[in-house]
JSON list of C-alpha atoms in Angstrom, two decimals:
[
{"chain": "E", "resi": 1, "resn": "MET", "atom": "CA", "xyz": [48.17, 8.70, 35.73]},
{"chain": "E", "resi": 2, "resn": "ARG", "atom": "CA", "xyz": [44.53, 8.50, 36.84]},
{"chain": "E", "resi": 3, "resn": "GLY", "atom": "CA", "xyz": [43.89, 11.80, 35.12]},
{"chain": "E", "resi": 4, "resn": "ILE", "atom": "CA", "xyz": [44.94, 10.29, 31.82]},
{"chain": "E", "resi": 5, "resn": "ALA", "atom": "CA", "xyz": [42.59, 7.33, 32.38]},
{"chain": "E", "resi": 6, "resn": "PHE", "atom": "CA", "xyz": [39.69, 9.74, 32.98]},
{"chain": "E", "resi": 7, "resn": "ILE", "atom": "CA", "xyz": [40.49, 11.50, 29.74]},
{"chain": "E", "resi": 8, "resn": "LEU", "atom": "CA", "xyz": [41.11, 8.37, 27.67]},
{"chain": "E", "resi": 9, "resn": "ALA", "atom": "CA", "xyz": [38.12, 6.34, 28.90]},
{"chain": "E", "resi": 10, "resn": "PRO", "atom": "CA", "xyz": [35.46, 8.57, 27.33]},
{"chain": "E", "resi": 11, "resn": "ALA", "atom": "CA", "xyz": [37.48, 8.90, 24.14]},
{"chain": "E", "resi": 12, "resn": "MET", "atom": "CA", "xyz": [37.81, 5.11, 23.88]},
{"chain": "E", "resi": 13, "resn": "ALA", "atom": "CA", "xyz": [34.09, 4.68, 24.54]},
{"chain": "E", "resi": 14, "resn": "LEU", "atom": "CA", "xyz": [33.24, 7.17, 21.79]},
{"chain": "E", "resi": 15, "resn": "ALA", "atom": "CA", "xyz": [35.62, 5.42, 19.40]},
{"chain": "E", "resi": 16, "resn": "GLY", "atom": "CA", "xyz": [33.93, 2.09, 20.22]},
{"chain": "E", "resi": 17, "resn": "PHE", "atom": "CA", "xyz": [30.50, 3.54, 19.47]},
{"chain": "E", "resi": 18, "resn": "ALA", "atom": "CA", "xyz": [31.77, 4.99, 16.19]},
{"chain": "E", "resi": 19, "resn": "VAL", "atom": "CA", "xyz": [33.19, 1.63, 15.11]},
{"chain": "E", "resi": 20, "resn": "ALA", "atom": "CA", "xyz": [29.96, -0.16, 16.12]},
{"chain": "E", "resi": 21, "resn": "LYS", "atom": "CA", "xyz": [27.89, 2.41, 14.23]},
{"chain": "E", "resi": 22, "resn": "ALA", "atom": "CA", "xyz": [30.06, 2.09, 11.15]},
{"chain": "E", "resi": 23, "resn": "ALA", "atom": "CA", "xyz": [29.69, -1.71, 11.24]},
{"chain": "E", "resi": 24, "resn": "GLU", "atom": "CA", "xyz": [25.87, -1.47, 11.11]},
{"chain": "E", "resi": 25, "resn": "PRO", "atom": "CA", "xyz": [24.58, -1.93, 7.57]},
{"chain": "E", "resi": 26, "resn": "ALA", "atom": "CA", "xyz": [22.99, 1.16, 6.09]},
{"chain": "E", "resi": 27, "resn": "ALA", "atom": "CA", "xyz": [19.22, 1.02, 5.79]},
{"chain": "E", "resi": 28, "resn": "PRO", "atom": "CA", "xyz": [18.14, 0.33, 2.22]},
{"chain": "E", "resi": 29, "resn": "PRO", "atom": "CA", "xyz": [16.67, 3.29, 0.40]},
{"chain": "E", "resi": 30, "resn": "PRO", "atom": "CA", "xyz": [12.87, 3.40, 0.40]},
{"chain": "E", "resi": 31, "resn": "ILE", "atom": "CA", "xyz": [11.11, 1.61, -2.43]},
{"chain": "E", "resi": 32, "resn": "LYS", "atom": "CA", "xyz": [9.40, 4.06, -4.78]},
{"chain": "E", "resi": 33, "resn": "LEU", "atom": "CA", "xyz": [5.79, 2.85, -4.86]},
{"chain": "E", "resi": 34, "resn": "ALA", "atom": "CA", "xyz": [3.02, 4.10, -7.13]},
{"chain": "E", "resi": 35, "resn": "VAL", "atom": "CA", "xyz": [-0.20, 3.49, -5.19]},
{"chain": "E", "resi": 36, "resn": "PHE", "atom": "CA", "xyz": [-3.11, 3.82, -7.57]},
{"chain": "E", "resi": 37, "resn": "PRO", "atom": "CA", "xyz": [-6.64, 4.61, -6.33]},
{"chain": "E", "resi": 38, "resn": "PHE", "atom": "CA", "xyz": [-8.64, 1.67, -5.03]},
{"chain": "E", "resi": 39, "resn": "GLU", "atom": "CA", "xyz": [-11.19, 0.34, -7.52]},
{"chain": "E", "resi": 40, "resn": "LEU", "atom": "CA", "xyz": [-14.53, -1.43, -7.19]},
{"chain": "E", "resi": 41, "resn": "GLU", "atom": "CA", "xyz": [-15.19, -4.76, -8.84]},
{"chain": "E", "resi": 42, "resn": "ASP", "atom": "CA", "xyz": [-18.89, -5.53, -8.36]},
{"chain": "E", "resi": 43, "resn": "PHE", "atom": "CA", "xyz": [-20.08, -9.14, -8.70]},
{"chain": "E", "resi": 44, "resn": "SER", "atom": "CA", "xyz": [-23.23, -8.64, -6.65]},
{"chain": "E", "resi": 45, "resn": "ALA", "atom": "CA", "xyz": [-26.65, -9.53, -8.04]},
{"chain": "E", "resi": 46, "resn": "ALA", "atom": "CA", "xyz": [-27.50, -5.83, -8.04]},
{"chain": "E", "resi": 47, "resn": "ALA", "atom": "CA", "xyz": [-24.47, -4.80, -10.10]},
{"chain": "E", "resi": 48, "resn": "ALA", "atom": "CA", "xyz": [-26.45, -4.75, -13.33]},
{"chain": "E", "resi": 49, "resn": "TYR", "atom": "CA", "xyz": [-29.12, -2.52, -11.79]},
{"chain": "E", "resi": 50, "resn": "VAL", "atom": "CA", "xyz": [-27.35, -0.36, -9.21]},
{"chain": "E", "resi": 51, "resn": "PRO", "atom": "CA", "xyz": [-24.21, 1.40, -10.45]},
{"chain": "E", "resi": 52, "resn": "PRO", "atom": "CA", "xyz": [-21.53, 2.59, -8.03]},
{"chain": "E", "resi": 53, "resn": "ASP", "atom": "CA", "xyz": [-22.75, 5.68, -6.22]},
{"chain": "E", "resi": 54, "resn": "ASP", "atom": "CA", "xyz": [-21.19, 8.63, -4.42]},
{"chain": "E", "resi": 55, "resn": "MET", "atom": "CA", "xyz": [-20.91, 6.64, -1.19]},
{"chain": "E", "resi": 56, "resn": "ASP", "atom": "CA", "xyz": [-19.00, 3.87, -2.98]},
{"chain": "E", "resi": 57, "resn": "ARG", "atom": "CA", "xyz": [-16.65, 6.42, -4.55]},
{"chain": "E", "resi": 58, "resn": "GLU", "atom": "CA", "xyz": [-16.09, 8.11, -1.18]},
{"chain": "E", "resi": 59, "resn": "GLN", "atom": "CA", "xyz": [-15.29, 4.80, 0.51]},
{"chain": "E", "resi": 60, "resn": "LEU", "atom": "CA", "xyz": [-12.83, 3.93, -2.26]},
{"chain": "E", "resi": 61, "resn": "ARG", "atom": "CA", "xyz": [-11.18, 7.34, -1.79]},
{"chain": "E", "resi": 62, "resn": "LEU", "atom": "CA", "xyz": [-10.94, 6.80, 1.98]},
{"chain": "E", "resi": 63, "resn": "SER", "atom": "CA", "xyz": [-9.48, 3.32, 1.46]},
{"chain": "E", "resi": 64, "resn": "THR", "atom": "CA", "xyz": [-6.84, 4.74, -0.87]},
{"chain": "E", "resi": 65, "resn": "GLU", "atom": "CA", "xyz": [-5.98, 7.54, 1.56]},
{"chain": "E", "resi": 66, "resn": "GLU", "atom": "CA", "xyz": [-5.65, 5.13, 4.47]},
{"chain": "E", "resi": 67, "resn": "ALA", "atom": "CA", "xyz": [-3.38, 2.80, 2.51]},
{"chain": "E", "resi": 68, "resn": "ARG", "atom": "CA", "xyz": [-1.18, 5.67, 1.31]},
{"chain": "E", "resi": 69, "resn": "ARG", "atom": "CA", "xyz": [-0.96, 7.18, 4.79]},
{"chain": "E", "resi": 70, "resn": "LEU", "atom": "CA", "xyz": [0.18, 3.94, 6.41]},
{"chain": "E", "resi": 71, "resn": "ILE", "atom": "CA", "xyz": [2.62, 3.13, 3.62]},
{"chain": "E", "resi": 72, "resn": "ALA", "atom": "CA", "xyz": [4.18, 6.60, 3.73]},
{"chain": "E", "resi": 73, "resn": "GLN", "atom": "CA", "xyz": [4.47, 6.54, 7.54]},
{"chain": "E", "resi": 74, "resn": "SER", "atom": "CA", "xyz": [6.36, 3.25, 7.44]},
{"chain": "E", "resi": 75, "resn": "GLY", "atom": "CA", "xyz": [9.45, 4.89, 5.96]},
{"chain": "E", "resi": 76, "resn": "ARG", "atom": "CA", "xyz": [10.06, 1.77, 3.83]},
{"chain": "E", "resi": 77, "resn": "TYR", "atom": "CA", "xyz": [8.31, 3.28, 0.84]},
{"chain": "E", "resi": 78, "resn": "GLN", "atom": "CA", "xyz": [8.38, 6.59, -0.97]},
{"chain": "E", "resi": 79, "resn": "LEU", "atom": "CA", "xyz": [5.04, 7.32, -2.59]},
{"chain": "E", "resi": 80, "resn": "VAL", "atom": "CA", "xyz": [5.13, 8.32, -6.23]},
{"chain": "E", "resi": 81, "resn": "ASP", "atom": "CA", "xyz": [2.48, 10.78, -7.42]},
{"chain": "E", "resi": 82, "resn": "VAL", "atom": "CA", "xyz": [0.15, 8.83, -9.72]},
{"chain": "E", "resi": 83, "resn": "GLY", "atom": "CA", "xyz": [-1.85, 11.93, -10.63]},
{"chain": "E", "resi": 84, "resn": "ALA", "atom": "CA", "xyz": [0.46, 12.51, -13.58]},
{"chain": "E", "resi": 85, "resn": "ALA", "atom": "CA", "xyz": [-0.40, 9.13, -15.11]},
{"chain": "E", "resi": 86, "resn": "ASN", "atom": "CA", "xyz": [-1.53, 9.69, -18.67]},
{"chain": "E", "resi": 87, "resn": "ASP", "atom": "CA", "xyz": [-3.24, 6.36, -19.32]},
{"chain": "E", "resi": 88, "resn": "GLU", "atom": "CA", "xyz": [-6.86, 5.67, -20.18]},
{"chain": "E", "resi": 89, "resn": "ALA", "atom": "CA", "xyz": [-7.18, 2.63, -17.88]},
{"chain": "E", "resi": 90, "resn": "ALA", "atom": "CA", "xyz": [-5.80, 4.65, -14.96]},
{"chain": "E", "resi": 91, "resn": "LYS", "atom": "CA", "xyz": [-8.08, 7.60, -15.67]},
{"chain": "E", "resi": 92, "resn": "ALA", "atom": "CA", "xyz": [-11.12, 5.33, -15.97]},
{"chain": "E", "resi": 93, "resn": "GLY", "atom": "CA", "xyz": [-10.31, 3.43, -12.75]},
{"chain": "E", "resi": 94, "resn": "LYS", "atom": "CA", "xyz": [-10.01, 0.13, -14.61]},
{"chain": "E", "resi": 95, "resn": "LEU", "atom": "CA", "xyz": [-6.49, -1.00, -13.72]},
{"chain": "E", "resi": 96, "resn": "HIS", "atom": "CA", "xyz": [-7.74, -4.17, -12.03]},
{"chain": "E", "resi": 97, "resn": "GLY", "atom": "CA", "xyz": [-8.79, -5.51, -15.42]},
{"chain": "E", "resi": 98, "resn": "CYS", "atom": "CA", "xyz": [-5.81, -4.50, -17.57]},
{"chain": "E", "resi": 99, "resn": "ASP", "atom": "CA", "xyz": [-3.60, -7.53, -16.87]},
{"chain": "E", "resi": 100, "resn": "GLY", "atom": "CA", "xyz": [-0.80, -5.71, -15.08]},
{"chain": "E", "resi": 101, "resn": "CYS", "atom": "CA", "xyz": [-0.67, -2.52, -17.14]},
{"chain": "E", "resi": 102, "resn": "GLU", "atom": "CA", "xyz": [-0.25, -0.58, -13.89]},
{"chain": "E", "resi": 103, "resn": "ALA", "atom": "CA", "xyz": [3.39, -1.74, -13.72]},
{"chain": "E", "resi": 104, "resn": "LYS", "atom": "CA", "xyz": [4.17, -0.04, -17.05]},
{"chain": "E", "resi": 105, "resn": "ILE", "atom": "CA", "xyz": [2.43, 3.13, -15.87]},
{"chain": "E", "resi": 106, "resn": "ALA", "atom": "CA", "xyz": [4.40, 3.04, -12.61]},
{"chain": "E", "resi": 107, "resn": "ALA", "atom": "CA", "xyz": [7.65, 2.61, -14.56]},
{"chain": "E", "resi": 108, "resn": "SER", "atom": "CA", "xyz": [6.80, 5.71, -16.62]},
{"chain": "E", "resi": 109, "resn": "LEU", "atom": "CA", "xyz": [6.45, 7.59, -13.31]},
{"chain": "E", "resi": 110, "resn": "ASN", "atom": "CA", "xyz": [9.93, 6.38, -12.20]},
{"chain": "E", "resi": 111, "resn": "ALA", "atom": "CA", "xyz": [8.50, 4.07, -9.54]},
{"chain": "E", "resi": 112, "resn": "ASP", "atom": "CA", "xyz": [10.10, 0.78, -8.52]},
{"chain": "E", "resi": 113, "resn": "ARG", "atom": "CA", "xyz": [6.75, -0.91, -7.93]},
{"chain": "E", "resi": 114, "resn": "SER", "atom": "CA", "xyz": [3.05, -0.41, -8.53]},
{"chain": "E", "resi": 115, "resn": "MET", "atom": "CA", "xyz": [0.17, -1.14, -6.20]},
{"chain": "E", "resi": 116, "resn": "ILE", "atom": "CA", "xyz": [-3.51, -1.42, -6.98]},
{"chain": "E", "resi": 117, "resn": "GLY", "atom": "CA", "xyz": [-6.24, -1.95, -4.41]},
{"chain": "E", "resi": 118, "resn": "ILE", "atom": "CA", "xyz": [-9.45, -3.72, -5.35]},
{"chain": "E", "resi": 119, "resn": "VAL", "atom": "CA", "xyz": [-12.68, -3.92, -3.38]},
{"chain": "E", "resi": 120, "resn": "THR", "atom": "CA", "xyz": [-14.70, -6.86, -4.67]},
{"chain": "E", "resi": 121, "resn": "ARG", "atom": "CA", "xyz": [-18.38, -6.65, -3.86]},
{"chain": "E", "resi": 122, "resn": "ILE", "atom": "CA", "xyz": [-19.80, -10.16, -3.61]},
{"chain": "E", "resi": 123, "resn": "SER", "atom": "CA", "xyz": [-23.12, -8.98, -2.21]},
{"chain": "E", "resi": 124, "resn": "ARG", "atom": "CA", "xyz": [-24.28, -5.78, -0.54]},
{"chain": "E", "resi": 125, "resn": "THR", "atom": "CA", "xyz": [-22.84, -7.08, 2.77]},
{"chain": "E", "resi": 126, "resn": "ASP", "atom": "CA", "xyz": [-19.91, -9.27, 1.70]},
{"chain": "E", "resi": 127, "resn": "TYR", "atom": "CA", "xyz": [-16.72, -7.81, 0.30]},
{"chain": "E", "resi": 128, "resn": "ALA", "atom": "CA", "xyz": [-13.09, -8.70, -0.28]},
{"chain": "E", "resi": 129, "resn": "VAL", "atom": "CA", "xyz": [-10.29, -6.14, -0.21]},
{"chain": "E", "resi": 130, "resn": "THR", "atom": "CA", "xyz": [-7.17, -7.04, -2.18]},
{"chain": "E", "resi": 131, "resn": "TYR", "atom": "CA", "xyz": [-3.92, -5.37, -3.05]},
{"chain": "E", "resi": 132, "resn": "LYS", "atom": "CA", "xyz": [-1.51, -6.36, -5.82]},
{"chain": "E", "resi": 133, "resn": "ILE", "atom": "CA", "xyz": [2.06, -5.13, -6.01]},
{"chain": "E", "resi": 134, "resn": "ARG", "atom": "CA", "xyz": [4.09, -5.52, -9.20]},
{"chain": "E", "resi": 135, "resn": "ASP", "atom": "CA", "xyz": [7.67, -4.86, -10.12]},
{"chain": "E", "resi": 136, "resn": "ALA", "atom": "CA", "xyz": [7.53, -1.81, -12.37]},
{"chain": "E", "resi": 137, "resn": "LYS", "atom": "CA", "xyz": [10.25, -3.01, -14.73]},
{"chain": "E", "resi": 138, "resn": "SER", "atom": "CA", "xyz": [9.23, -6.61, -15.28]},
{"chain": "E", "resi": 139, "resn": "GLY", "atom": "CA", "xyz": [5.53, -6.44, -14.43]},
{"chain": "E", "resi": 140, "resn": "ALA", "atom": "CA", "xyz": [5.94, -9.53, -12.25]},
{"chain": "E", "resi": 141, "resn": "LEU", "atom": "CA", "xyz": [3.68, -9.84, -9.22]},
{"chain": "E", "resi": 142, "resn": "VAL", "atom": "CA", "xyz": [5.69, -9.20, -6.06]},
{"chain": "E", "resi": 143, "resn": "ASP", "atom": "CA", "xyz": [2.86, -9.54, -3.54]},
{"chain": "E", "resi": 144, "resn": "VAL", "atom": "CA", "xyz": [-0.89, -10.21, -3.48]},
{"chain": "E", "resi": 145, "resn": "GLU", "atom": "CA", "xyz": [-2.93, -10.16, -0.27]},
{"chain": "E", "resi": 146, "resn": "GLN", "atom": "CA", "xyz": [-6.65, -10.24, 0.47]},
{"chain": "E", "resi": 147, "resn": "THR", "atom": "CA", "xyz": [-9.02, -9.99, 3.39]},
{"chain": "E", "resi": 148, "resn": "ASP", "atom": "CA", "xyz": [-12.75, -10.67, 3.48]},
{"chain": "E", "resi": 149, "resn": "LEU", "atom": "CA", "xyz": [-15.39, -8.49, 5.11]},
{"chain": "E", "resi": 150, "resn": "ARG", "atom": "CA", "xyz": [-18.59, -10.27, 6.07]},
{"chain": "E", "resi": 151, "resn": "ALA", "atom": "CA", "xyz": [-21.87, -8.69, 7.12]},
{"chain": "E", "resi": 152, "resn": "GLY", "atom": "CA", "xyz": [-20.43, -5.24, 6.66]},
{"chain": "E", "resi": 153, "resn": "ALA", "atom": "CA", "xyz": [-21.14, -2.11, 4.73]},
{"chain": "E", "resi": 154, "resn": "ASN", "atom": "CA", "xyz": [-18.98, -0.23, 2.27]},
{"chain": "E", "resi": 155, "resn": "SER", "atom": "CA", "xyz": [-17.87, 1.97, 5.19]},
{"chain": "E", "resi": 156, "resn": "ALA", "atom": "CA", "xyz": [-15.73, -1.01, 6.27]},
{"chain": "E", "resi": 157, "resn": "TRP", "atom": "CA", "xyz": [-13.58, -0.91, 3.12]},
{"chain": "E", "resi": 158, "resn": "SER", "atom": "CA", "xyz": [-10.98, 1.42, 4.64]},
{"chain": "E", "resi": 159, "resn": "ARG", "atom": "CA", "xyz": [-10.74, -0.84, 7.72]},
{"chain": "E", "resi": 160, "resn": "GLY", "atom": "CA", "xyz": [-10.05, -3.75, 5.39]},
{"chain": "E", "resi": 161, "resn": "ALA", "atom": "CA", "xyz": [-7.39, -1.71, 3.58]},
{"chain": "E", "resi": 162, "resn": "ARG", "atom": "CA", "xyz": [-5.83, -0.69, 6.92]},
{"chain": "E", "resi": 163, "resn": "TRP", "atom": "CA", "xyz": [-5.73, -4.30, 8.13]},
{"chain": "E", "resi": 164, "resn": "LEU", "atom": "CA", "xyz": [-4.08, -5.48, 4.91]},
{"chain": "E", "resi": 165, "resn": "ILE", "atom": "CA", "xyz": [-1.42, -2.77, 4.92]},
{"chain": "E", "resi": 166, "resn": "GLN", "atom": "CA", "xyz": [-0.62, -3.15, 8.62]},
{"chain": "E", "resi": 167, "resn": "ARG", "atom": "CA", "xyz": [-0.87, -6.95, 8.94]},
{"chain": "E", "resi": 168, "resn": "ARG", "atom": "CA", "xyz": [0.40, -8.07, 5.57]},
{"chain": "E", "resi": 169, "resn": "LEU", "atom": "CA", "xyz": [2.45, -5.50, 3.70]},
{"chain": "E", "resi": 170, "resn": "LEU", "atom": "CA", "xyz": [4.23, -3.84, 6.62]},
{"chain": "E", "resi": 171, "resn": "GLU", "atom": "CA", "xyz": [4.60, -6.87, 8.89]},
{"chain": "E", "resi": 172, "resn": "GLN", "atom": "CA", "xyz": [6.11, -9.05, 6.18]},
{"chain": "E", "resi": 173, "resn": "SER", "atom": "CA", "xyz": [8.61, -6.32, 5.31]},
{"chain": "E", "resi": 174, "resn": "ASN", "atom": "CA", "xyz": [10.14, -6.53, 8.79]}
]
């Protein structure tokens, strides 16, 4: 009789685990997110005299890469390749001023949502980093977050992007 108990006990335990596992809700599929390259919006006094340079463009590229890396690693999002976007505003890096046109572009790429990142230069040492996420079908804003960088250089832009993604986008999704 004890031999049967030794055989049945593990089988019952396995059956209990299977039932518990089946009762757990399935994880939602990842949200398809079109993350467009970060853009610079320059309100500094020097903006009229000093155009964005190679260092600015490199820092924007690094900010975009950092945001995409963290978003992809989260497993909550599936990045959609925005390189195939055939839109003049996207090609010119002017999505931050097109009143939500990035949502329509994201929809054409079969994304669920769009994301643009904006670095706003207030002065040569004060910046704000913002992201805006829109529903690709409706164009409605889903999320907007911002962080300020004071007494910093443009090399801090990617740190601002990292902080926003980690502390706002990914923490609020938990």
